[in-house]
Amino acid sequence: MRVLIFDEQFFKKYEKNRAFGHKGFTRIINKVLIIHQGPILKFHLHIPSIFLNTFEEVDQWMLLLSRSGVRELILTNSNRRCKLPSYVFSCLELTKLELKHCLFKPPLKFKGFLNLEDLSLEHINFEVNLGGTQIILPHLKNLSLVMCTKVYNFNIKATKLFNLTITAACPDAMLLRLLHSPCLTLVSIYFGKPIIEGKRQVETITSAMMLSNLTKVEGFLIAGHFLKIITAENTPKWLARPFNSLNRLHFHEFQLGNLDQLHGALCLLRNSPNLKELHVMHLKMEPQVDVGPASNHLESPNCLDCTLDQLQTVEITYLERSKPELLFIKLLLAHSPSLDKLTITPSGALDAEKILDIAKDVMWFPRASPKAKILYLNLET
């Protein structure tokens, strides 16, 4: 058997039958690995939330895997955060590595994973300064960082990086350095509200520098709260280097009634002359927020002051029928002469009458494209 899966579902089954505590946990893995013969190409280990004095057993399992030619390793830890087993760094044939809830401290002699293509890190603490040592990942294509801390210590060189995802609490994720990767095509940024409003929002990432490095990116997903950074530094309407390669843009949890987020979104639209697809996942505004300024801006004559000549597809989900939402749709229809399809998915909280009202409102809006079709979908479809 070249694939061994000891995931969370596996351990829940044994825990339900009261098959193990600490001793049972290690005994099961030891027995399987001792009698196993031949290579192990994929190994998935979930460490359950049981008390372990040390992770020496896990380290020994990683030593065995390093001698078995493992190529895909998934290590998720539900226990206290532990130092990543040192023998993980001896698994040099890895092409895929997923780690969760560990302290990342490679040996001083470690130079990198020369075959790694996919790397996913969640709740990883890069607490130890590596002294400027660069980790070389020459074949890395996909990198995901989720709620990692002190990522500035994670100095990597990944010249073939294709897809970069930075989620939640990673304000120091060396974003600017990674964006210099010449093959980078897809970028997703999901920074949440607590991080964006924190003291370090502009200390580690400046939006002008970030945007200047996105000129070769083809697909960009950006969370609404991160759009505030774009306007925090008074970014001009027209950037020195437009996003000529960008053809797919996603606004995630975008609050159309928030003037700061709206300015950031319009800045990206204005500077993306070859944009073909726009996806907007709307987030309901808080009741106390005044949507008047956003509505007034959307109604101003020079709100967008350009045409979206290449835009063909627009998708907007969780529509609530607020005034800023309708004005934003009106703006897109009026400035998109090549638009083929606008898909609207109303919020599940709306009744049939309000959904029909949205349809009536949108049908009255003038369209720059004579072939534009408008589709209405339910969340269930």
mmCIF file of C-alpha atoms in Angstrom:
data_model
loop_
_atom_site.group_PDB
_atom_site.id
_atom_site.type_symbol
_atom_site.label_atom_id
_atom_site.label_comp_id
_atom_site.label_asym_id
_atom_site.label_seq_id
_atom_site.Cartn_x
_atom_site.Cartn_y
_atom_site.Cartn_z
ATOM 1 C CA MET A 1 0.000 0.000 0.000
ATOM 2 C CA ARG A 2 1.611 3.203 -1.192
ATOM 3 C CA VAL A 3 -0.946 5.504 0.424
ATOM 4 C CA LEU A 4 -1.525 5.604 4.195
ATOM 5 C CA ILE A 5 -4.259 7.878 5.539
ATOM 6 C CA PHE A 6 -4.573 8.419 9.298
ATOM 7 C CA ASP A 7 -6.785 11.505 9.053
ATOM 8 C CA GLU A 8 -9.252 13.031 11.488
ATOM 9 C CA GLN A 9 -12.067 10.760 10.361
ATOM 10 C CA PHE A 10 -9.903 7.709 11.019
ATOM 11 C CA PHE A 11 -9.137 8.744 14.590
ATOM 12 C CA LYS A 12 -12.697 9.805 15.371
ATOM 13 C CA LYS A 13 -13.802 6.292 14.567
ATOM 14 C CA TYR A 14 -11.271 4.759 16.972
ATOM 15 C CA GLU A 15 -11.920 7.369 19.629
ATOM 16 C CA LYS A 16 -15.621 6.619 19.482
ATOM 17 C CA ASN A 17 -14.844 2.991 20.262
ATOM 18 C CA ARG A 18 -12.442 4.068 23.035
ATOM 19 C CA ALA A 19 -9.645 2.254 21.278
ATOM 20 C CA PHE A 20 -6.799 4.486 22.304
ATOM 21 C CA GLY A 21 -5.381 7.224 24.408
ATOM 22 C CA HIS A 22 -1.793 8.317 23.998
ATOM 23 C CA LYS A 23 -0.466 4.743 23.948
ATOM 24 C CA GLY A 24 -3.136 3.536 21.572
ATOM 25 C CA PHE A 25 -2.475 6.427 19.199
ATOM 26 C CA THR A 26 1.228 5.644 18.858
ATOM 27 C CA ARG A 27 0.669 1.873 18.890
ATOM 28 C CA ILE A 28 -1.630 1.953 15.869
ATOM 29 C CA ILE A 29 0.816 3.970 13.751
ATOM 30 C CA ASN A 30 3.833 1.958 14.902
ATOM 31 C CA LYS A 31 2.209 -1.366 14.025
ATOM 32 C CA VAL A 32 1.253 -0.246 10.541
ATOM 33 C CA LEU A 33 4.665 1.233 9.756
ATOM 34 C CA ILE A 34 6.609 -1.725 11.172
ATOM 35 C CA ILE A 35 4.888 -4.287 8.987
ATOM 36 C CA HIS A 36 4.718 -2.047 5.919
ATOM 37 C CA GLN A 37 6.898 -2.980 2.972
ATOM 38 C CA GLY A 38 7.821 -0.918 -0.066
ATOM 39 C CA PRO A 39 7.535 2.828 -0.757
ATOM 40 C CA ILE A 40 4.991 5.150 0.859
ATOM 41 C CA LEU A 41 4.144 7.822 -1.700
ATOM 42 C CA LYS A 42 1.419 9.592 0.313
ATOM 43 C CA PHE A 43 1.120 9.881 4.088
ATOM 44 C CA HIS A 44 -1.609 11.796 5.899
ATOM 45 C CA LEU A 45 -1.295 12.071 9.663
ATOM 46 C CA HIS A 46 -3.743 13.840 11.946
ATOM 47 C CA ILE A 47 -2.498 14.252 15.513
ATOM 48 C CA PRO A 48 -5.646 14.292 17.669
ATOM 49 C CA SER A 49 -6.182 16.525 20.669
ATOM 50 C CA ILE A 50 -4.719 14.147 23.229
ATOM 51 C CA PHE A 51 -1.918 15.006 25.612
ATOM 52 C CA LEU A 52 1.527 14.152 24.310
ATOM 53 C CA ASN A 53 4.610 14.826 26.405
ATOM 54 C CA THR A 54 6.822 14.937 23.348
ATOM 55 C CA PHE A 55 6.516 14.429 19.616
ATOM 56 C CA GLU A 56 9.440 12.057 19.447
ATOM 57 C CA GLU A 57 7.268 9.304 17.990
ATOM 58 C CA VAL A 58 6.127 11.588 15.179
ATOM 59 C CA ASP A 59 9.739 12.509 14.460
ATOM 60 C CA GLN A 60 10.640 8.839 14.122
ATOM 61 C CA TRP A 61 7.743 8.270 11.737
ATOM 62 C CA MET A 62 9.016 11.129 9.601
ATOM 63 C CA LEU A 63 12.467 9.496 9.552
ATOM 64 C CA LEU A 64 10.928 6.306 8.203
ATOM 65 C CA LEU A 65 8.987 8.266 5.584
ATOM 66 C CA SER A 66 12.125 10.061 4.439
ATOM 67 C CA ARG A 67 13.549 6.621 3.600
ATOM 68 C CA SER A 68 10.351 5.481 1.851
ATOM 69 C CA GLY A 69 10.314 8.026 -0.970
ATOM 70 C CA VAL A 70 7.264 9.937 0.301
ATOM 71 C CA ARG A 71 6.075 12.518 -2.219
ATOM 72 C CA GLU A 72 2.923 13.843 -0.559
ATOM 73 C CA LEU A 73 2.841 14.598 3.166
ATOM 74 C CA ILE A 74 -0.090 16.066 5.105
ATOM 75 C CA LEU A 75 0.535 16.698 8.798
ATOM 76 C CA THR A 76 -2.270 18.317 10.814
ATOM 77 C CA ASN A 77 -1.907 18.867 14.522
ATOM 78 C CA SER A 78 -4.861 19.430 16.868
ATOM 79 C CA ASN A 79 -2.678 19.260 19.957
ATOM 80 C CA ARG A 80 -0.588 22.048 21.394
ATOM 81 C CA ARG A 81 1.596 23.729 18.811
ATOM 82 C CA CYS A 82 4.704 21.632 18.385
ATOM 83 C CA LYS A 83 8.035 22.014 16.688
ATOM 84 C CA LEU A 84 7.833 20.523 13.237
ATOM 85 C CA PRO A 85 9.581 17.137 13.339
ATOM 86 C CA SER A 86 13.112 17.635 12.059
ATOM 87 C CA TYR A 87 13.025 14.615 9.760
ATOM 88 C CA VAL A 88 10.329 16.302 7.657
ATOM 89 C CA PHE A 89 13.200 18.288 6.187
ATOM 90 C CA SER A 90 14.825 15.009 5.118
ATOM 91 C CA CYS A 91 11.879 14.136 2.862
ATOM 92 C CA LEU A 92 13.548 15.638 -0.174
ATOM 93 C CA GLU A 93 11.382 13.859 -2.735
ATOM 94 C CA LEU A 94 8.266 15.707 -1.602
ATOM 95 C CA THR A 95 6.127 17.307 -4.302
ATOM 96 C CA LYS A 96 3.252 18.287 -1.964
ATOM 97 C CA LEU A 97 3.440 19.361 1.685
ATOM 98 C CA GLU A 98 0.623 20.505 3.990
ATOM 99 C CA LEU A 99 1.326 21.501 7.584
ATOM 100 C CA LYS A 100 -0.985 22.740 10.326
ATOM 101 C CA HIS A 101 -0.282 24.118 13.794
ATOM 102 C CA CYS A 102 3.486 23.732 14.016
ATOM 103 C CA LEU A 103 6.625 25.679 14.820
ATOM 104 C CA PHE A 104 8.730 25.920 11.686
ATOM 105 C CA LYS A 105 12.437 25.558 12.407
ATOM 106 C CA PRO A 106 14.482 23.788 9.719
ATOM 107 C CA PRO A 107 18.001 22.530 10.444
ATOM 108 C CA LEU A 108 20.772 25.013 9.699
ATOM 109 C CA LYS A 109 22.024 22.857 6.827
ATOM 110 C CA PHE A 110 18.615 22.686 5.163
ATOM 111 C CA LYS A 111 18.670 24.374 1.754
ATOM 112 C CA GLY A 112 15.183 23.635 0.459
ATOM 113 C CA PHE A 113 12.764 21.139 -1.067
ATOM 114 C CA LEU A 114 14.060 20.801 -4.607
ATOM 115 C CA ASN A 115 11.014 18.878 -5.917
ATOM 116 C CA LEU A 116 8.202 20.576 -4.009
ATOM 117 C CA GLU A 117 5.345 21.928 -6.155
ATOM 118 C CA ASP A 118 2.528 22.542 -3.651
ATOM 119 C CA LEU A 119 2.985 24.012 -0.171
ATOM 120 C CA SER A 120 0.133 24.769 2.240
ATOM 121 C CA LEU A 121 0.881 26.224 5.682
ATOM 122 C CA GLU A 122 -1.812 26.886 8.296
ATOM 123 C CA HIS A 123 -1.280 28.221 11.811
ATOM 124 C CA ILE A 124 2.476 27.962 11.362
ATOM 125 C CA ASN A 125 4.768 30.013 13.574
ATOM 126 C CA PHE A 126 8.065 31.040 11.989
ATOM 127 C CA GLU A 127 9.251 32.335 15.323
ATOM 128 C CA VAL A 128 12.930 31.553 14.942
ATOM 129 C CA ASN A 129 14.944 33.899 12.820
ATOM 130 C CA LEU A 130 16.749 31.843 10.215
ATOM 131 C CA GLY A 131 19.590 34.324 10.032
ATOM 132 C CA GLY A 132 18.841 35.321 6.460
ATOM 133 C CA THR A 133 19.204 31.761 5.184
ATOM 134 C CA GLN A 134 17.219 31.389 1.992
ATOM 135 C CA ILE A 135 15.093 28.295 1.417
ATOM 136 C CA ILE A 136 15.147 27.310 -2.239
ATOM 137 C CA LEU A 137 11.957 25.922 -3.773
ATOM 138 C CA PRO A 138 12.795 25.843 -7.488
ATOM 139 C CA HIS A 139 9.658 23.963 -8.610
ATOM 140 C CA LEU A 140 7.097 25.493 -6.251
ATOM 141 C CA LYS A 141 3.912 26.420 -8.127
ATOM 142 C CA ASN A 142 1.273 26.841 -5.407
ATOM 143 C CA LEU A 143 1.758 28.480 -2.007
ATOM 144 C CA SER A 144 -0.972 28.990 0.596
ATOM 145 C CA LEU A 145 -0.430 30.803 3.911
ATOM 146 C CA VAL A 146 -3.313 30.720 6.404
ATOM 147 C CA MET A 147 -3.098 32.463 9.780
ATOM 148 C CA CYS A 148 0.688 32.167 9.970
ATOM 149 C CA THR A 149 2.795 34.374 12.220
ATOM 150 C CA LYS A 150 6.215 36.013 11.825
ATOM 151 C CA VAL A 151 6.332 34.982 8.194
ATOM 152 C CA TYR A 152 9.086 37.528 7.548
ATOM 153 C CA ASN A 153 11.442 34.840 8.868
ATOM 154 C CA PHE A 154 10.344 32.513 6.045
ATOM 155 C CA ASN A 155 12.789 33.634 3.384
ATOM 156 C CA ILE A 156 12.070 31.581 0.278
ATOM 157 C CA LYS A 157 13.099 31.697 -3.352
ATOM 158 C CA ALA A 158 10.390 30.390 -5.665
ATOM 159 C CA THR A 159 10.967 31.588 -9.215
ATOM 160 C CA LYS A 160 8.250 29.316 -10.670
ATOM 161 C CA LEU A 161 5.526 30.329 -8.211
ATOM 162 C CA PHE A 162 2.226 30.375 -10.091
ATOM 163 C CA ASN A 163 -0.507 30.689 -7.468
ATOM 164 C CA LEU A 164 -0.204 32.630 -4.187
ATOM 165 C CA THR A 165 -2.921 32.637 -1.521
ATOM 166 C CA ILE A 166 -2.596 34.626 1.705
ATOM 167 C CA THR A 167 -5.490 34.236 4.130
ATOM 168 C CA ALA A 168 -6.393 35.859 7.442
ATOM 169 C CA ALA A 169 -3.700 36.768 9.960
ATOM 170 C CA CYS A 170 -0.623 36.981 7.756
ATOM 171 C CA PRO A 171 0.054 40.733 7.657
ATOM 172 C CA ASP A 172 3.814 40.156 7.445
ATOM 173 C CA ALA A 173 3.720 37.494 4.752
ATOM 174 C CA MET A 174 6.571 38.916 2.677
ATOM 175 C CA LEU A 175 3.961 39.564 0.041
ATOM 176 C CA LEU A 176 6.068 42.067 -1.827
ATOM 177 C CA ARG A 177 9.016 39.706 -2.238
ATOM 178 C CA LEU A 178 6.847 36.841 -3.422
ATOM 179 C CA LEU A 179 5.087 39.050 -5.937
ATOM 180 C CA HIS A 180 8.383 39.435 -7.785
ATOM 181 C CA SER A 181 8.166 35.804 -8.928
ATOM 182 C CA PRO A 182 8.198 36.006 -12.741
ATOM 183 C CA CYS A 183 5.650 33.185 -13.259
ATOM 184 C CA LEU A 184 3.099 34.460 -10.725
ATOM 185 C CA THR A 185 -0.320 34.425 -12.392
ATOM 186 C CA LEU A 186 -2.938 34.036 -9.630
ATOM 187 C CA VAL A 187 -3.019 36.031 -6.383
ATOM 188 C CA SER A 188 -5.620 35.767 -3.614
ATOM 189 C CA ILE A 189 -5.626 38.014 -0.535
ATOM 190 C CA TYR A 190 -8.193 37.361 2.213
ATOM 191 C CA PHE A 191 -6.997 39.632 5.017
ATOM 192 C CA GLY A 192 -9.750 40.027 7.573
ATOM 193 C CA LYS A 193 -11.054 43.128 9.321
ATOM 194 C CA PRO A 194 -9.098 42.766 12.598
ATOM 195 C CA ILE A 195 -5.806 42.672 10.703
ATOM 196 C CA ILE A 196 -6.502 45.502 8.321
ATOM 197 C CA GLU A 197 -7.512 47.792 11.138
ATOM 198 C CA GLY A 198 -4.495 46.834 13.212
ATOM 199 C CA LYS A 199 -1.451 48.979 13.837
ATOM 200 C CA ARG A 200 0.711 47.077 11.379
ATOM 201 C CA GLN A 201 -1.501 47.479 8.326
ATOM 202 C CA VAL A 202 0.849 49.868 6.550
ATOM 203 C CA GLU A 203 4.086 49.032 8.374
ATOM 204 C CA THR A 204 4.626 45.755 6.521
ATOM 205 C CA ILE A 205 2.677 46.195 3.291
ATOM 206 C CA THR A 206 2.230 49.350 1.247
ATOM 207 C CA SER A 207 -0.495 49.131 -1.334
ATOM 208 C CA ALA A 208 1.287 51.224 -3.956
ATOM 209 C CA MET A 209 4.262 48.858 -3.946
ATOM 210 C CA MET A 210 2.004 45.831 -3.949
ATOM 211 C CA LEU A 211 -0.028 47.052 -6.885
ATOM 212 C CA SER A 212 3.085 47.897 -8.863
ATOM 213 C CA ASN A 213 4.108 44.226 -8.673
ATOM 214 C CA LEU A 214 0.781 42.887 -9.935
ATOM 215 C CA THR A 215 1.171 44.008 -13.529
ATOM 216 C CA LYS A 216 1.769 40.449 -14.818
ATOM 217 C CA VAL A 217 -0.949 38.766 -12.778
ATOM 218 C CA GLU A 218 -3.885 37.342 -14.749
ATOM 219 C CA GLY A 219 -6.240 36.461 -11.886
ATOM 220 C CA PHE A 220 -6.609 38.498 -8.680
ATOM 221 C CA LEU A 221 -8.910 37.811 -5.721
ATOM 222 C CA ILE A 222 -8.985 40.495 -3.056
ATOM 223 C CA ALA A 223 -11.076 40.763 0.110
ATOM 224 C CA GLY A 224 -13.117 43.896 0.653
ATOM 225 C CA HIS A 225 -11.319 44.892 3.842
ATOM 226 C CA PHE A 226 -7.986 44.807 2.031
ATOM 227 C CA LEU A 227 -9.360 47.283 -0.496
ATOM 228 C CA LYS A 228 -9.212 49.853 2.301
ATOM 229 C CA ILE A 229 -5.419 49.728 2.164
ATOM 230 C CA ILE A 230 -5.482 50.895 -1.433
ATOM 231 C CA THR A 231 -7.234 54.104 -0.437
ATOM 232 C CA ALA A 232 -5.414 54.481 2.894
ATOM 233 C CA GLU A 233 -2.361 55.862 1.126
ATOM 234 C CA ASN A 234 -4.259 58.101 -1.304
ATOM 235 C CA THR A 235 -3.495 55.945 -4.315
ATOM 236 C CA PRO A 236 -4.200 57.989 -7.473
ATOM 237 C CA LYS A 237 -6.958 57.078 -9.902
ATOM 238 C CA TRP A 238 -4.468 56.186 -12.606
ATOM 239 C CA LEU A 239 -1.444 54.091 -11.686
ATOM 240 C CA ALA A 240 1.954 54.385 -13.350
ATOM 241 C CA ARG A 241 1.763 50.717 -14.370
ATOM 242 C CA PRO A 242 -1.702 49.414 -15.299
ATOM 243 C CA PHE A 243 -2.652 45.750 -14.898
ATOM 244 C CA ASN A 244 -2.482 44.908 -18.579
ATOM 245 C CA SER A 245 -2.412 41.134 -17.980
ATOM 246 C CA LEU A 246 -5.311 41.031 -15.519
ATOM 247 C CA ASN A 247 -8.372 39.358 -17.043
ATOM 248 C CA ARG A 248 -10.110 37.853 -13.956
ATOM 249 C CA LEU A 249 -10.903 39.935 -10.887
ATOM 250 C CA HIS A 250 -12.752 38.756 -7.759
ATOM 251 C CA PHE A 251 -13.973 41.063 -5.000
ATOM 252 C CA HIS A 252 -14.572 38.822 -1.970
ATOM 253 C CA GLU A 253 -16.847 39.995 0.893
ATOM 254 C CA PHE A 254 -17.061 43.392 -0.746
ATOM 255 C CA GLN A 255 -19.222 46.034 0.941
ATOM 256 C CA LEU A 256 -20.472 48.289 -1.850
ATOM 257 C CA GLY A 257 -21.822 50.768 0.690
ATOM 258 C CA ASN A 258 -18.352 51.329 2.186
ATOM 259 C CA LEU A 259 -16.799 54.319 0.442
ATOM 260 C CA ASP A 260 -13.190 53.243 1.124
ATOM 261 C CA GLN A 261 -13.756 49.789 -0.329
ATOM 262 C CA LEU A 262 -15.608 51.290 -3.272
ATOM 263 C CA HIS A 263 -12.705 53.642 -4.080
ATOM 264 C CA GLY A 264 -10.296 50.709 -4.012
ATOM 265 C CA ALA A 265 -12.507 48.614 -6.287
ATOM 266 C CA LEU A 266 -12.934 51.412 -8.808
ATOM 267 C CA CYS A 267 -9.168 51.976 -8.796
ATOM 268 C CA LEU A 268 -8.592 48.351 -9.793
ATOM 269 C CA LEU A 269 -11.306 48.464 -12.465
ATOM 270 C CA ARG A 270 -9.982 51.695 -13.889
ATOM 271 C CA ASN A 271 -6.466 50.297 -14.218
ATOM 272 C CA SER A 272 -7.391 46.905 -15.718
ATOM 273 C CA PRO A 273 -7.916 47.634 -19.431
ATOM 274 C CA ASN A 274 -8.059 43.954 -20.467
ATOM 275 C CA LEU A 275 -10.391 42.711 -17.741
ATOM 276 C CA LYS A 276 -12.794 40.055 -19.048
ATOM 277 C CA GLU A 277 -14.353 38.555 -15.906
ATOM 278 C CA LEU A 278 -15.548 40.298 -12.756
ATOM 279 C CA HIS A 279 -16.907 38.391 -9.749
ATOM 280 C CA VAL A 280 -18.350 40.253 -6.769
ATOM 281 C CA MET A 281 -19.367 38.515 -3.565
ATOM 282 C CA HIS A 282 -21.279 41.195 -1.706
ATOM 283 C CA LEU A 283 -21.228 41.367 2.075
ATOM 284 C CA LYS A 284 -24.223 42.883 3.821
ATOM 285 C CA MET A 285 -23.519 46.283 5.323
ATOM 286 C CA GLU A 286 -23.863 46.785 9.045
ATOM 287 C CA PRO A 287 -27.052 48.701 9.927
ATOM 288 C CA GLN A 288 -25.204 51.647 11.489
ATOM 289 C CA VAL A 289 -23.109 52.331 8.382
ATOM 290 C CA ASP A 290 -24.140 55.370 6.325
ATOM 291 C CA VAL A 291 -24.267 54.304 2.677
ATOM 292 C CA GLY A 292 -25.020 57.849 1.509
ATOM 293 C CA PRO A 293 -21.410 58.815 0.602
ATOM 294 C CA ALA A 294 -20.955 55.655 -1.468
ATOM 295 C CA SER A 295 -24.261 56.233 -3.256
ATOM 296 C CA ASN A 296 -23.376 59.866 -3.969
ATOM 297 C CA HIS A 297 -20.015 58.854 -5.399
ATOM 298 C CA LEU A 298 -21.590 56.230 -7.669
ATOM 299 C CA GLU A 299 -23.994 58.869 -8.984
ATOM 300 C CA SER A 300 -21.239 61.400 -9.695
ATOM 301 C CA PRO A 301 -20.467 61.984 -13.412
ATOM 302 C CA ASN A 302 -16.774 60.992 -13.218
ATOM 303 C CA CYS A 303 -17.166 58.027 -10.908
ATOM 304 C CA LEU A 304 -15.439 55.594 -13.285
ATOM 305 C CA ASP A 305 -14.384 57.927 -16.156
ATOM 306 C CA CYS A 306 -13.401 55.038 -18.453
ATOM 307 C CA THR A 307 -14.962 52.192 -20.385
ATOM 308 C CA LEU A 308 -14.409 48.542 -19.586
ATOM 309 C CA ASP A 309 -13.956 47.584 -23.214
ATOM 310 C CA GLN A 310 -13.017 43.928 -22.700
ATOM 311 C CA LEU A 311 -15.363 43.041 -19.849
ATOM 312 C CA GLN A 312 -17.593 40.143 -20.939
ATOM 313 C CA THR A 313 -18.825 38.404 -17.789
ATOM 314 C CA VAL A 314 -20.005 39.817 -14.456
ATOM 315 C CA GLU A 315 -21.252 37.782 -11.484
ATOM 316 C CA ILE A 316 -22.688 39.388 -8.353
ATOM 317 C CA THR A 317 -23.817 37.224 -5.423
ATOM 318 C CA TYR A 318 -25.705 37.874 -2.173
ATOM 319 C CA LEU A 319 -27.411 40.994 -3.524
ATOM 320 C CA GLU A 320 -29.576 42.814 -0.940
ATOM 321 C CA ARG A 321 -31.104 45.503 -3.231
ATOM 322 C CA SER A 322 -29.429 48.407 -1.447
ATOM 323 C CA LYS A 323 -28.978 51.639 -3.374
ATOM 324 C CA PRO A 324 -25.174 51.295 -3.747
ATOM 325 C CA GLU A 325 -25.603 47.787 -5.162
ATOM 326 C CA LEU A 326 -28.074 48.901 -7.807
ATOM 327 C CA LEU A 327 -25.966 51.928 -8.724
ATOM 328 C CA PHE A 328 -22.883 49.729 -9.077
ATOM 329 C CA ILE A 329 -24.745 47.415 -11.470
ATOM 330 C CA LYS A 330 -25.971 50.427 -13.398
ATOM 331 C CA LEU A 331 -22.413 51.712 -13.648
ATOM 332 C CA LEU A 332 -21.093 48.400 -14.998
ATOM 333 C CA LEU A 333 -23.871 48.114 -17.596
ATOM 334 C CA ALA A 334 -23.226 51.654 -18.799
ATOM 335 C CA HIS A 335 -19.430 51.210 -19.116
ATOM 336 C CA SER A 336 -19.141 47.690 -20.578
ATOM 337 C CA PRO A 337 -19.742 47.720 -24.356
ATOM 338 C CA SER A 338 -18.626 44.070 -24.778
ATOM 339 C CA LEU A 339 -20.631 42.598 -21.919
ATOM 340 C CA ASP A 340 -22.190 39.205 -22.733
ATOM 341 C CA LYS A 341 -23.697 38.159 -19.416
ATOM 342 C CA LEU A 342 -24.525 39.639 -16.035
ATOM 343 C CA THR A 343 -25.469 37.037 -13.435
ATOM 344 C CA ILE A 344 -27.178 38.155 -10.236
ATOM 345 C CA THR A 345 -27.718 35.873 -7.239
ATOM 346 C CA PRO A 346 -29.869 37.577 -4.578
ATOM 347 C CA SER A 347 -29.340 37.000 -0.888
ATOM 348 C CA GLY A 348 -31.103 33.973 0.525
ATOM 349 C CA ALA A 349 -32.752 36.254 3.083
ATOM 350 C CA LEU A 350 -34.849 37.992 0.405
ATOM 351 C CA ASP A 351 -38.375 36.904 -0.401
ATOM 352 C CA ALA A 352 -39.727 36.417 -3.927
ATOM 353 C CA GLU A 353 -41.204 39.924 -4.087
ATOM 354 C CA LYS A 354 -37.896 41.628 -3.334
ATOM 355 C CA ILE A 355 -36.086 39.416 -5.835
ATOM 356 C CA LEU A 356 -38.621 40.478 -8.458
ATOM 357 C CA ASP A 357 -38.026 44.121 -7.504
ATOM 358 C CA ILE A 358 -34.320 43.688 -8.241
ATOM 359 C CA ALA A 359 -35.188 42.343 -11.675
ATOM 360 C CA LYS A 360 -37.474 45.298 -12.363
ATOM 361 C CA ASP A 361 -34.832 47.793 -11.263
ATOM 362 C CA VAL A 362 -32.050 46.293 -13.353
ATOM 363 C CA MET A 363 -34.179 45.951 -16.498
ATOM 364 C CA TRP A 364 -34.564 49.726 -16.624
ATOM 365 C CA PHE A 365 -30.823 50.391 -16.613
ATOM 366 C CA PRO A 366 -29.317 51.415 -19.985
ATOM 367 C CA ARG A 367 -26.747 49.016 -21.428
ATOM 368 C CA ALA A 368 -23.690 49.890 -23.482
ATOM 369 C CA SER A 369 -23.712 46.359 -24.899
ATOM 370 C CA PRO A 370 -26.711 45.440 -27.083
ATOM 371 C CA LYS A 371 -26.031 41.703 -26.520
ATOM 372 C CA ALA A 372 -25.853 41.785 -22.718
ATOM 373 C CA LYS A 373 -28.006 39.132 -21.027
ATOM 374 C CA ILE A 374 -29.087 39.290 -17.401
ATOM 375 C CA LEU A 375 -29.579 36.071 -15.452
ATOM 376 C CA TYR A 376 -31.094 35.614 -11.987
ATOM 377 C CA LEU A 377 -30.116 32.603 -9.918
ATOM 378 C CA ASN A 378 -31.134 31.200 -6.548
ATOM 379 C CA LEU A 379 -28.425 30.346 -4.030
ATOM 380 C CA GLU A 380 -29.476 26.705 -4.254
ATOM 381 C CA THR A 381 -28.767 26.472 -8.003
#
